[in-house]
Coordinates of C-alpha atoms and ligand atoms in Angstrom, one line a residue:
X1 CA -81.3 -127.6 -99.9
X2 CA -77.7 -126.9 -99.0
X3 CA -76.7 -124.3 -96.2
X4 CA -75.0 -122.5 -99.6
X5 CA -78.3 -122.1 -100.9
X6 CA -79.3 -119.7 -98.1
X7 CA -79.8 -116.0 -99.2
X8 CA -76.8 -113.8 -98.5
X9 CA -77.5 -111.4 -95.3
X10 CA -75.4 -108.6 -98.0
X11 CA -72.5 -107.9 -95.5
X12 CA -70.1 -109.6 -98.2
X13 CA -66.7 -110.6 -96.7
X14 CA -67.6 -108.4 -93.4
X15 CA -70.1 -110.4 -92.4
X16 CA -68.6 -113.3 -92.8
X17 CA -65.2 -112.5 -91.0
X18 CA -67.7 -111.5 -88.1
X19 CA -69.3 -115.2 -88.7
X20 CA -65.8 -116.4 -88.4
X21 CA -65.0 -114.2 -85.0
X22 CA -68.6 -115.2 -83.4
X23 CA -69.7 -118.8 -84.5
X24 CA -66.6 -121.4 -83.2
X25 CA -66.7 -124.1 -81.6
X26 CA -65.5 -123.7 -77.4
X27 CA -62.4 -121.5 -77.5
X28 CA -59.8 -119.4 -75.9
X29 CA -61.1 -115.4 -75.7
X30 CA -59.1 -112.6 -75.6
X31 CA -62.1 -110.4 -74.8
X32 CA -62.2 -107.3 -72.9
X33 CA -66.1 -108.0 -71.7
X34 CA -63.8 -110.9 -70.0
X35 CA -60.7 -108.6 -68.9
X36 CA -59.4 -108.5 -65.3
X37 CA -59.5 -105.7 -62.3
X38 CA -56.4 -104.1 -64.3
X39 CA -57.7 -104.9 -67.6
X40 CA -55.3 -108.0 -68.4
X41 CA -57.4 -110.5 -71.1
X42 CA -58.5 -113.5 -68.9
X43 CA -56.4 -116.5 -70.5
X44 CA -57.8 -119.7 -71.2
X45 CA -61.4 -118.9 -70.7
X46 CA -63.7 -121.1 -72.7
X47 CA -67.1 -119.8 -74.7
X48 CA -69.6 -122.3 -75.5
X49 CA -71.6 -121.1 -78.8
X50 CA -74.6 -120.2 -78.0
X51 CA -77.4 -122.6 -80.0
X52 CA -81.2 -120.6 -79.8
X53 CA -83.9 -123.3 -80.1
X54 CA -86.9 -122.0 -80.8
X55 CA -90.6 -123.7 -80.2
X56 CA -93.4 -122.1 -81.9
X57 CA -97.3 -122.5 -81.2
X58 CA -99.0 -124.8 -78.7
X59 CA -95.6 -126.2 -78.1
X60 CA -95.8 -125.1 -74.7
X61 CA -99.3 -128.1 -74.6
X62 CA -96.7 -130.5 -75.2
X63 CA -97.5 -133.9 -73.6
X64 CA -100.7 -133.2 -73.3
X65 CA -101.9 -132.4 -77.1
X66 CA -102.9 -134.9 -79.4
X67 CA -100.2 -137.8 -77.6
X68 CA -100.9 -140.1 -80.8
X69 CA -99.3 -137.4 -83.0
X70 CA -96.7 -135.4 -80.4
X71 CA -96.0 -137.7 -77.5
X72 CA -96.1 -137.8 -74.1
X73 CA -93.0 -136.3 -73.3
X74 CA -93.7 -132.2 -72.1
X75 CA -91.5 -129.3 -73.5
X76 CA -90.0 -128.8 -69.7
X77 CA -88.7 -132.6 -70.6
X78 CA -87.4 -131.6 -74.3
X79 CA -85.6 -128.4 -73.0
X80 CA -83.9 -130.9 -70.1
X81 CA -82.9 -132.9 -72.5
X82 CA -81.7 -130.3 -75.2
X83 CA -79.3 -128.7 -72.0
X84 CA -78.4 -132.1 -71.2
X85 CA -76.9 -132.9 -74.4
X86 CA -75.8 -128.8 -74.4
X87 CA -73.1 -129.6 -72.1
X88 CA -72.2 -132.7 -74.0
X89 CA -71.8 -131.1 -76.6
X90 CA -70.5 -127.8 -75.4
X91 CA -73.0 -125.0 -77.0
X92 CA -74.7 -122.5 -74.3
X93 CA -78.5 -123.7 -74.7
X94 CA -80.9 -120.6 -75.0
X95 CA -85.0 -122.2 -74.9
X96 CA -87.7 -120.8 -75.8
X97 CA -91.5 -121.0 -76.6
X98 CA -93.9 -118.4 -77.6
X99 CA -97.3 -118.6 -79.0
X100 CA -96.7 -115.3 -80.4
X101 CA -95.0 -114.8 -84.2
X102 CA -93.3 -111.5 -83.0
X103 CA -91.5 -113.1 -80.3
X104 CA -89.9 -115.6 -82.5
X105 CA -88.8 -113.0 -84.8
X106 CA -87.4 -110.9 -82.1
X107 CA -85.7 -113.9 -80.6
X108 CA -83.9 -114.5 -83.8
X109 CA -83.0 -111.1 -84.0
X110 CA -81.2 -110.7 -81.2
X111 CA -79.5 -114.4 -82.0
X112 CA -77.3 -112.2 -85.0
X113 CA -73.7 -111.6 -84.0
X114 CA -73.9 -113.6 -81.3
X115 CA -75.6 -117.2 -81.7
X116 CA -73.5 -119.8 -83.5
X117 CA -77.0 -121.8 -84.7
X118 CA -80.6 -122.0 -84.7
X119 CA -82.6 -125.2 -83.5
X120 CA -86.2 -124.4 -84.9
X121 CA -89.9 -125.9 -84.5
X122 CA -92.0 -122.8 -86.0
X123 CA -95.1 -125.4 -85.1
X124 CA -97.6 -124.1 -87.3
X125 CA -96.0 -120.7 -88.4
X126 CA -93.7 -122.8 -90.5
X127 CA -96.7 -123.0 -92.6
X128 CA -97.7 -120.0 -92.8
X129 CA -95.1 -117.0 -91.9
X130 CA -93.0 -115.3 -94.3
X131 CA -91.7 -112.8 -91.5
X132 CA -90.5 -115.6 -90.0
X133 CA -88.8 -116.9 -93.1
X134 CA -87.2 -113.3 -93.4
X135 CA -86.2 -113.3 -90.0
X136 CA -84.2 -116.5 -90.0
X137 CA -82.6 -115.0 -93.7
X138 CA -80.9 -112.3 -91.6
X139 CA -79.4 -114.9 -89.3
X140 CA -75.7 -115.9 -90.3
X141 CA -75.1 -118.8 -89.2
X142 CA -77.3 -122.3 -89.7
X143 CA -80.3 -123.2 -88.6
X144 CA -82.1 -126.8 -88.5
X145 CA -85.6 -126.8 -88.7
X146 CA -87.3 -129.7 -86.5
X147 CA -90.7 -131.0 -87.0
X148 CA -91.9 -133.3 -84.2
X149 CA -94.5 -135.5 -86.6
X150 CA -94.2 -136.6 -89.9
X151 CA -95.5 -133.6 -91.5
X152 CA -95.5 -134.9 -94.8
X153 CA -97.7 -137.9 -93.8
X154 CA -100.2 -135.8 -93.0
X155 CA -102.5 -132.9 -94.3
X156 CA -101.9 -130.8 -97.4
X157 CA -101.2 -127.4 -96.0
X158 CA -98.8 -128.8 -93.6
X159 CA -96.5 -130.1 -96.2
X160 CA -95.3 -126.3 -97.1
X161 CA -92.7 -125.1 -95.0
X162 CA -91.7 -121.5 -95.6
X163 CA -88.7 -122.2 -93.2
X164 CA -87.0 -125.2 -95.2
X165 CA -85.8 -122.9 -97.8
X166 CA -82.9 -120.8 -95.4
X167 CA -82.7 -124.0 -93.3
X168 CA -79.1 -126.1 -93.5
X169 CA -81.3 -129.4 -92.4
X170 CA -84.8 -130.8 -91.7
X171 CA -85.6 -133.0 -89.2
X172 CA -89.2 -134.8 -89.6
X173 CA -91.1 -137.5 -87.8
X174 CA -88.5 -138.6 -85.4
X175 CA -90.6 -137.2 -82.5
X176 CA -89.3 -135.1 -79.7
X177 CA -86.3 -137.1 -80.4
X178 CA -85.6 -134.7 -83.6
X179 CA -83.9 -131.8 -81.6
X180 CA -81.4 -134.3 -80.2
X181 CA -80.4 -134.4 -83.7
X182 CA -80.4 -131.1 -84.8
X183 CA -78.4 -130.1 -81.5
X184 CA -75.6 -132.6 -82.7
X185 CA -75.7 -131.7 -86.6
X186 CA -75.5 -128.0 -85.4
X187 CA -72.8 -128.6 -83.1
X188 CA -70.7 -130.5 -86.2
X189 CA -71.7 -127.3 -88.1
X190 CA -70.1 -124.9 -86.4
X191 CA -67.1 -126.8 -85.8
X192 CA -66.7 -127.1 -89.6
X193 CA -67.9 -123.2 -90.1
X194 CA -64.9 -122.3 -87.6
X195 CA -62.4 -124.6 -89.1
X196 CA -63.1 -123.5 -92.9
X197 CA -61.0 -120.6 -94.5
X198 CA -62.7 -117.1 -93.8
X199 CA -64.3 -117.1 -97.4
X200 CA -65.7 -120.2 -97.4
X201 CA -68.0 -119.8 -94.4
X202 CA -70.7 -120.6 -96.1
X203 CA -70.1 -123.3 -98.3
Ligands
LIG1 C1 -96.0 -128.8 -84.8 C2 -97.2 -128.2 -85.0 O1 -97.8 -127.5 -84.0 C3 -97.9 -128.2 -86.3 O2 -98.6 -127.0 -86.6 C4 -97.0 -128.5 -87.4 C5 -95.3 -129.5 -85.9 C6 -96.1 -129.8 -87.1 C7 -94.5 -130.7 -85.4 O3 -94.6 -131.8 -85.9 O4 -93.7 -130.5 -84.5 O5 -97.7 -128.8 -88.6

């Protein structure tokens, strides 16, 4: 599913300018949050988008739970790596984990109007959690949804994902490996989101 499959937040061409203001690539501010003793706009100050990934349940055993199917490598060692390639890539890395739904949703709340992009591994929520699904609708810009294991090689209820449906991009099976890859498709969309006339944000 294309990212202009997504549902429409309903803020029309509002929301979209905003998009436009608060999802580029590193840039030049004139902001006041960034203004001097006597108020002068700071030139030639760059902003990193900010890029949320998000870790759902018994993500935080990573490295420890079932190594055949997850690997060895611990979620301290994917979030290194996910900052690593961060600055690379210049987005502002924000990591998290909960075992709790509400603190994903809340986490992609306060991601609107100011993230650029969404890395997301709902774990076993993406299976099951609409509020989740309608949480990540809200969110403007894209989101890639990462699944460590090959989900669909395995059993039946894990081949639903509630998430794929809002998500730009899917990334399955490649192993911790998988948000590398949604870190760089992420960073190529929001460059392309920035670059792209106001009202076609979302194409
Ligand atoms: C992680 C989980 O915890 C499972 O519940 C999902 C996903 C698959 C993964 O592969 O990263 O079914």
């Amino acid at each position: 599913m294309g990212e202009g499959d997504r549902p429409q937040d309903g803020g029309g061409g509002d929301a979209q300018s905003k998009g436009a203001r608060m999802h580029g690539p590193p840039r030049r501010v004139r902001d006041t949050a960034l203004s001097g003793a006597a108020g002068a706009p700071l030139e030639g100050i760059r902003v990193n988008p900010i890029v949320v990934v998000l870790n759902g349940p018994n993500l935080n055993l990573l490295g420890s739970r079932e190594p055949d199917i997850y690997g060895r490598e611990t979620l301290a060692d994917v979030e290194a790596d996910c900052r690593r390639l961060g600055k690379e890539l210049g987005l502002a890395i924000e990591f998290h984990q909960s075992n709790r739904e509400y603190e994903i949703i809340d986490w992609i709340h306060a991601a609107r109007g100011r993230a650029g992009g969404i890395v997301i591994n709902p774990a076993a929520f993406t299976h099951t959690s609409v509020a989740i699904l309608d949480a990540l609708a809200a969110f403007e810009g894209p989101i890639i949804e990462v699944h460590i294991s090959n989900v669909h090689r395995r059993e039946p209820f894990r081949h639903h994902s509630f998430v794929s449906g809002v998500a730009s991009g899917v990334i399955v099976g490649c192993g911790t490996q998988g948000y590398g890859f949604a870190l760089r498709r992420i960073a190529k969309l929001i460059e392309e989101r920035s670059s792209a006339p106001a009202g076609r944000q979302r194409a």
